[in-house]
Tab-separated table of C-alpha atoms in Angstrom:
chain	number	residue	atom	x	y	z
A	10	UNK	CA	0.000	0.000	0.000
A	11	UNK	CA	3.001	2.113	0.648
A	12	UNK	CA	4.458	1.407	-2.243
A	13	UNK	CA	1.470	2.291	-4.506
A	14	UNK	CA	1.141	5.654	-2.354
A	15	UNK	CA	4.656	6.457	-3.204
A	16	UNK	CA	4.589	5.521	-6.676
A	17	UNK	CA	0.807	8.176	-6.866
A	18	UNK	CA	3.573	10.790	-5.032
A	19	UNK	CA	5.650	10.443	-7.873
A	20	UNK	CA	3.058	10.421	-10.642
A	21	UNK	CA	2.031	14.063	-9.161
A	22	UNK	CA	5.454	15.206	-8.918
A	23	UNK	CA	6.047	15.549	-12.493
A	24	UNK	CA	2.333	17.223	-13.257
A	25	UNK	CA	3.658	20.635	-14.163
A	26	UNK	CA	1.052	22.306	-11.370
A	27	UNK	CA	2.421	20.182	-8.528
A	28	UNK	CA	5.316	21.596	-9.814
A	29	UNK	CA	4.795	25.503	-10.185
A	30	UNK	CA	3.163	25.072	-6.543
A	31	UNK	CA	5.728	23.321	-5.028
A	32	UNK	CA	8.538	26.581	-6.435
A	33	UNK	CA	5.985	28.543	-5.201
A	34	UNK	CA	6.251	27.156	-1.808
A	35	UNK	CA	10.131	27.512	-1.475
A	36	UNK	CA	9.639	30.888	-2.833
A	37	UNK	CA	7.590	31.490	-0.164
A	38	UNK	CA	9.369	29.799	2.309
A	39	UNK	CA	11.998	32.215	1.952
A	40	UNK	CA	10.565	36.104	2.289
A	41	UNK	CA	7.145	35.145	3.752
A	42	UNK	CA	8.504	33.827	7.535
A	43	UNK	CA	10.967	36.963	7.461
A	44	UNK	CA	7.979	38.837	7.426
A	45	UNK	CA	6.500	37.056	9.887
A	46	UNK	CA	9.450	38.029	11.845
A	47	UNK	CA	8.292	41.766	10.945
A	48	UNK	CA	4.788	41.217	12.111
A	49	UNK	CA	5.816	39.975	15.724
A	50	UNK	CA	8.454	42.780	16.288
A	51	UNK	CA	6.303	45.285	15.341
A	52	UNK	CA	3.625	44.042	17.021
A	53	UNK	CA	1.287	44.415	14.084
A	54	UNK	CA	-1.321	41.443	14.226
A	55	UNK	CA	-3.752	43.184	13.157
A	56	UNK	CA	-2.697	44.420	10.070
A	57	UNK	CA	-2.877	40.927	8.064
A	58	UNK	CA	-6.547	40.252	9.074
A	59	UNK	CA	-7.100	43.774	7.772
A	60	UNK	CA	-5.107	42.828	4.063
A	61	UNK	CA	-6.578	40.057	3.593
A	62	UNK	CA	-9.956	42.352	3.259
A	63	UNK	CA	-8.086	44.655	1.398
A	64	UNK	CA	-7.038	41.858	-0.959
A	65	UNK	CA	-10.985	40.816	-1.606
A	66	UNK	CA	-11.641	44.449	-2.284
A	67	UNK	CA	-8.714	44.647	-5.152
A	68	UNK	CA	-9.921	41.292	-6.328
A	69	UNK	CA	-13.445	42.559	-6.934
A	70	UNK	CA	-12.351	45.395	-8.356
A	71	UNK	CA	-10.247	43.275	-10.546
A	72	UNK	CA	-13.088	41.313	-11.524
A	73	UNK	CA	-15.218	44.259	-12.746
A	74	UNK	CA	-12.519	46.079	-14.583
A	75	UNK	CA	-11.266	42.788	-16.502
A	76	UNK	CA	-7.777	43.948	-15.205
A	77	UNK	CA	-5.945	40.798	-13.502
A	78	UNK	CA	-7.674	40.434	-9.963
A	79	UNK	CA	-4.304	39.500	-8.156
A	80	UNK	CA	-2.828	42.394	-9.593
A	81	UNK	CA	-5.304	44.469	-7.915
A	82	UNK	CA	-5.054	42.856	-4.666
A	83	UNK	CA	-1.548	43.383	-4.863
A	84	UNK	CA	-1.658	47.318	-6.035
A	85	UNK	CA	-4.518	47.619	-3.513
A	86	UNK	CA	-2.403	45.618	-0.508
A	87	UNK	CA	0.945	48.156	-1.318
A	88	UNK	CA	-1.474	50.892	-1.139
A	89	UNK	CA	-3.072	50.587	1.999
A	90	UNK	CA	0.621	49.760	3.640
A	91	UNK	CA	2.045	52.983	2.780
A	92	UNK	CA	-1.550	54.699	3.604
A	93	UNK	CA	-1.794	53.323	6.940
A	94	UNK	CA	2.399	53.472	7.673
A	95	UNK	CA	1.936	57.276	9.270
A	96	UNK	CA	-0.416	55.520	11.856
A	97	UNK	CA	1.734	53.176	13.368
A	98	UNK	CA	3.929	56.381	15.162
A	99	UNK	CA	0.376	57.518	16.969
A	100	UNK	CA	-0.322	56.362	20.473
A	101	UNK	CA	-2.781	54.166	19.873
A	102	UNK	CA	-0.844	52.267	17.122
A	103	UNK	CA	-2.477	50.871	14.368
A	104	UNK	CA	-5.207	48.571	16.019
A	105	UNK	CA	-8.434	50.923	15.511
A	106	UNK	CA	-7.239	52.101	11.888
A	107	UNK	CA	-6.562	48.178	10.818
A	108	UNK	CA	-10.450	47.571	12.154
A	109	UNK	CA	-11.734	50.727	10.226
A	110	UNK	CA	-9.853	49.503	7.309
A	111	UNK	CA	-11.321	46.103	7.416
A	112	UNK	CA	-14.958	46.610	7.776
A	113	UNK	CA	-14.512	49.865	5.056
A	114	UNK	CA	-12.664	46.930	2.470
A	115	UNK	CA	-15.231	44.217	2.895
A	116	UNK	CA	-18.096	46.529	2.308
A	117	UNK	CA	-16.933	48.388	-0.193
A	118	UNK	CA	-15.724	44.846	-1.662
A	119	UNK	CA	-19.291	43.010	-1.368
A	120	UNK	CA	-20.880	46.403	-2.798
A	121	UNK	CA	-18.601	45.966	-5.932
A	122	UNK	CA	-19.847	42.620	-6.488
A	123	UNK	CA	-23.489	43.310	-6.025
A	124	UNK	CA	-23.350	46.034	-8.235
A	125	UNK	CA	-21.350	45.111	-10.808
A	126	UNK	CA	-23.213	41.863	-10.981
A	127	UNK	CA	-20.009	39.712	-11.545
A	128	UNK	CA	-19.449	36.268	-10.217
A	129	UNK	CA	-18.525	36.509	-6.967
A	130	UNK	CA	-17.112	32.989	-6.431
A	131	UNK	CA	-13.736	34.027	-8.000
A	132	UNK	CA	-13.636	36.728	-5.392
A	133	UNK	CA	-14.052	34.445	-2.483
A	134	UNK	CA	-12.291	31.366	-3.744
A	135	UNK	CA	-9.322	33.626	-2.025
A	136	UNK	CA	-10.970	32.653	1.758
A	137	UNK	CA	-9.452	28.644	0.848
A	138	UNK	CA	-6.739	29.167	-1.856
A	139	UNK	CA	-6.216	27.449	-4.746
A	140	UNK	CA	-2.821	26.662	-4.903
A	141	UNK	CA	-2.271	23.962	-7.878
A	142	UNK	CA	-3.818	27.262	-10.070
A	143	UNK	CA	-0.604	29.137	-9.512
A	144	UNK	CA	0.975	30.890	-12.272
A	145	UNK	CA	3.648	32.380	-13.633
A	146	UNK	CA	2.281	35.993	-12.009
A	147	UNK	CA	2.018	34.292	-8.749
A	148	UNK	CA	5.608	32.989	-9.086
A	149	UNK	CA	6.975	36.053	-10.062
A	150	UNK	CA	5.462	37.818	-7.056
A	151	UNK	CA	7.058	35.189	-4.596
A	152	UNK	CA	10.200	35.628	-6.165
A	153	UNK	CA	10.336	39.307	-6.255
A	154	UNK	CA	9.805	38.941	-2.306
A	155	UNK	CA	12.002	35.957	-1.502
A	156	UNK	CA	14.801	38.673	-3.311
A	157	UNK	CA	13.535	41.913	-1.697
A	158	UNK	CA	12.787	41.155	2.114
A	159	UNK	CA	15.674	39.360	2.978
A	160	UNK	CA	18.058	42.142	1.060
A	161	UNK	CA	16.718	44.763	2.623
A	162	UNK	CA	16.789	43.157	6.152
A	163	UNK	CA	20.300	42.287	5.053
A	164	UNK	CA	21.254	45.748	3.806
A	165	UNK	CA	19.299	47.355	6.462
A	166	UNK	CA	19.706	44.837	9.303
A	167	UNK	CA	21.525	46.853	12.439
A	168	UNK	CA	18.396	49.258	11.863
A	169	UNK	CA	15.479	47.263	10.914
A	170	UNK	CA	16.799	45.147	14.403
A	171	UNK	CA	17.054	48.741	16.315
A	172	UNK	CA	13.479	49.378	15.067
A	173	UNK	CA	12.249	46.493	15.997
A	174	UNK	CA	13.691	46.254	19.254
A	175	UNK	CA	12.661	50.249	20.551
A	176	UNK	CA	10.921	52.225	18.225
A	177	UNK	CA	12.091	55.712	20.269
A	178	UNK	CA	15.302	54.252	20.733
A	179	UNK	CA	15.536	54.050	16.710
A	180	UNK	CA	14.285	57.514	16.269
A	181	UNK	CA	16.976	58.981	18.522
A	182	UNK	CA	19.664	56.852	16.930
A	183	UNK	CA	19.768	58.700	13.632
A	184	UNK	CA	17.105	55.480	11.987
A	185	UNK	CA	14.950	56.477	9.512
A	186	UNK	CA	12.150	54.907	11.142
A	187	UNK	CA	9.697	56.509	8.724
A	188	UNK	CA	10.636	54.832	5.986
A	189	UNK	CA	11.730	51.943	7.299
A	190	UNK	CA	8.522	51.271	8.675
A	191	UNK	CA	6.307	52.710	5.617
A	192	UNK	CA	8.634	49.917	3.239
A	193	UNK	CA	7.956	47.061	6.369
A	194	UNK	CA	4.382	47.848	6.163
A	195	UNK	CA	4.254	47.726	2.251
A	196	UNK	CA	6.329	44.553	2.318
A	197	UNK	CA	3.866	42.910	4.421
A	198	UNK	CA	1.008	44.222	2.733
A	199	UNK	CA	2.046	42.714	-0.459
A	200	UNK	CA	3.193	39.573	1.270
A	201	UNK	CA	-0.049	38.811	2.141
A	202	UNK	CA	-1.838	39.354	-0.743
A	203	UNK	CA	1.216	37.294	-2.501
A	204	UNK	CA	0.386	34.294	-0.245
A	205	UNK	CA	-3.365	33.877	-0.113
A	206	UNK	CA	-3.101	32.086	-3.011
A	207	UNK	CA	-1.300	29.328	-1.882
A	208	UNK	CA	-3.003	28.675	1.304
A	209	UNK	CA	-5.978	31.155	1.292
A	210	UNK	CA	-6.616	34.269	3.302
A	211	UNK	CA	-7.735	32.377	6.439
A	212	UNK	CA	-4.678	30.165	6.514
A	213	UNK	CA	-1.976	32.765	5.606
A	214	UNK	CA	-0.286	32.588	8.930
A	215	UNK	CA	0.729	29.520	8.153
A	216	UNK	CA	3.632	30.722	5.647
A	217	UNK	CA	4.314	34.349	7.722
A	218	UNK	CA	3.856	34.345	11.494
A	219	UNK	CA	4.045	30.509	12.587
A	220	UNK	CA	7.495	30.034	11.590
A	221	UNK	CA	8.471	33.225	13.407
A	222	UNK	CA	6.587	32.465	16.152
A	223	UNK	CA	8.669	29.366	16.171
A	224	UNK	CA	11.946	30.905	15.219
A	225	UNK	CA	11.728	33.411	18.235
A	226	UNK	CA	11.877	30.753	20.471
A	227	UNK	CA	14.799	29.159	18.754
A	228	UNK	CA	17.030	32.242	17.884
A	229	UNK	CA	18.932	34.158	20.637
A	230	UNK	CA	19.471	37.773	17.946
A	231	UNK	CA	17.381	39.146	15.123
A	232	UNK	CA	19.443	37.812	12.616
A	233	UNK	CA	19.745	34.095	14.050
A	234	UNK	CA	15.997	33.966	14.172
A	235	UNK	CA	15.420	35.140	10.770
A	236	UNK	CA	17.543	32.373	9.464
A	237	UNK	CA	15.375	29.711	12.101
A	238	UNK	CA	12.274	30.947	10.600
A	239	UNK	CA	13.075	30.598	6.682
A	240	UNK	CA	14.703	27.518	7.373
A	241	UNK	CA	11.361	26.230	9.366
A	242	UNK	CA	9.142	27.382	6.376
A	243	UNK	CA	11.590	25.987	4.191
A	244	UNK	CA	11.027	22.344	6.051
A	245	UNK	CA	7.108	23.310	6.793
A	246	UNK	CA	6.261	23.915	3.161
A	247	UNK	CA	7.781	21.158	1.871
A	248	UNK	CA	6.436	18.692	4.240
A	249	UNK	CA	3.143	19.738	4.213
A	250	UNK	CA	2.833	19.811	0.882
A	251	UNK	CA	4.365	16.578	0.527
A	252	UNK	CA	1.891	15.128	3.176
A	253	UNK	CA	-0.845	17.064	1.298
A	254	UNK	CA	0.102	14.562	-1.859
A	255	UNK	CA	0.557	11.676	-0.744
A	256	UNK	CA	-3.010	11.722	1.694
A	257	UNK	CA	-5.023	13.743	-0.981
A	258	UNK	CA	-5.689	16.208	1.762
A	259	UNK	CA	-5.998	19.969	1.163
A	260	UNK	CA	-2.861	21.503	1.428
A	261	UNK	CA	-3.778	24.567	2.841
A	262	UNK	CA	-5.143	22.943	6.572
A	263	UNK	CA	-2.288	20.360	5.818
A	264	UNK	CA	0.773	23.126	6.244
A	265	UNK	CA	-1.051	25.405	8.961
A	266	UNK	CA	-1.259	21.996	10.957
A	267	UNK	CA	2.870	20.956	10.269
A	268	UNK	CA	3.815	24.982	11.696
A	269	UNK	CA	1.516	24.293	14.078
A	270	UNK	CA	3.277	21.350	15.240
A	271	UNK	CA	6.368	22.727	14.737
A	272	UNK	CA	5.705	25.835	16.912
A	273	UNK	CA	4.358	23.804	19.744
A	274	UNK	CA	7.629	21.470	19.644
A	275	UNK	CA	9.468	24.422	19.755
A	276	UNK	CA	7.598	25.914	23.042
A	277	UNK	CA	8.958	23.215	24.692
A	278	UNK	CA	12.378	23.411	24.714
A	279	UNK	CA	12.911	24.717	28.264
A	280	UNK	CA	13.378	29.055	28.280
A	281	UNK	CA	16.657	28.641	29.834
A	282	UNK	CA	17.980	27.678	26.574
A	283	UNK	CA	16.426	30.435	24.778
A	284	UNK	CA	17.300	34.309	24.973
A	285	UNK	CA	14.237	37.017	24.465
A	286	UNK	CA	12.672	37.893	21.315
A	287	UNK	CA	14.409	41.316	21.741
A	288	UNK	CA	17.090	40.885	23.507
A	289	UNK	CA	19.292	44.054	24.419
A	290	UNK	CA	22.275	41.884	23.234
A	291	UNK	CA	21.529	41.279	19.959
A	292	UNK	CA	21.017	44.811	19.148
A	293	UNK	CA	24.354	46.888	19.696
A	294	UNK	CA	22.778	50.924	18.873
A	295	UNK	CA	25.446	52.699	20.332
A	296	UNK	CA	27.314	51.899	17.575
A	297	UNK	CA	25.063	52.996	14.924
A	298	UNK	CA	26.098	55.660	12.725
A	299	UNK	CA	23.546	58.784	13.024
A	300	UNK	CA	23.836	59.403	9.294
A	301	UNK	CA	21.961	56.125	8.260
């Protein structure tokens, strides 16, 4: 039975959608957990919940306009990033803007569709994925971020940590938080309208925040838990989706439940043997230059 399971794996593996969804995955594996990483340091849960909403609004629009719907997710995602970027330095962060933003995106989203009278089961086959139906767009996208996040967390990677560790801190330190945080907020903006495809907007944690959540437990600096969470999603997407395969099973639930096991293995390795999320050690600002 094993045999004739393994032999169905392999059939599948050379079907050039298995394919294009397993590069997706790697893709994704690589820039989507950093930005996880971005998420929990900034402390900015709510701002994924709100693009996926966002995302529904672009793809409606999409649908009416005959203009690709993921490229107006994706225009509409960047969009709302940079718009909502100058609310993230007010004191009460970006909580009651990402709620406003979210009930203002599904309305306005579910008002395009009525209206326009389009079918509105393209728009909402986002909420589960579709991740065999990924093309050369999507890959493109992944790509573009698997190059992009972890280059500019590499080129920008004493401040990005500064940032993340003390906001304040940053500011006074010559870091040009502003910015930084307006192209952080973009980044994940697009991120998750890049990855909905894959898993769908309900399971999109799966690819961003589980691995970090697991990699902050594992890493002792920002940089050494960067590297644990891409090389988690690296083993999560590629196991899941493997599992996915071989059981028939929908691949989306499949990977959300491998992180999830992953980051609950990983909450029990005893603290001592950990260092914080943010530690003071791992971030060394006296020695940033105030011109950057």
């Amino acid at each position: 039975m094993s045999t004739l399971a393994a032999a169905d794996l392999g059939v599948m593996l050379q079907l050039v959608p298995v394919q294009r969804a397993g590069v997706a995955l790697l893709l994704a594996a690589v820039g989507l957990p950093v930005i996880g990483v971005v998420i929990v340091g900034l402390d900015i849960m709510p701002v994924r919940f709100a693009m996926m909403h966002v995302a529904l609004l672009g793809i409606a629009v999409g649908l009416l306009t005959g203009i690709d719907p993921m490229v107006c997710a994706l225009v509409a995602c960047a969009l709302s990033g940079a718009g909502v970027a100058p609310l993230a330095r007010t004191p009460s962060g970006l909580s009651g803007a990402m709620g406003l933003l979210m009930s203002l995106a599904i309305a306005a989203a579910l008002l395009v569709l009525a209206v326009s009278g389009v079918n509105a089961s393209g728009a909402f086959a986002l909420l589960w994925g579709s991740i065999l139906s990924v093309g050369t767009a999507d890959l493109v996208v992944l790509g573009a971020l698997a190059v992009v996040v972890p280059a500019l967390f590499w080129w920008r990677r004493r401040e990005v940590a500064l940032l993340l560790y003390d906001r304040e801190l940053a500011q006074c330190s010559g870091v040009p938080v502003r910015f930084l945080t307006t192209a952080l907020l973009v980044l994940v903006a697009v991120a998750v309208a890049g990855a909905i495809k894959l898993t769908g907007a309900l399971l999109v944690d799966a690819l961003t925040l589980l691995p970090a959540l697991a990699a902050r437990r594992l890493g002792r600096s920002l940089g050494s838990i960067t590297l644990w969470a891409v090389g988690i999603g690296v083993a999560v997407n590629v196991t899941g989706f493997l599992l996915a395969l071989w059981l028939d099973w929908p691949p989306g639930p499949v990977l959300v439940l491998t992180a999830g096991v992953v980051v609950l293995a990983a909450h029990l390795i005893p603290e001592r043997r950990t260092s914080s999320w943010r530690a003071p050690a791992s971030v060394p600002p006296v020695s940033l230059p105030s011109s950057h």
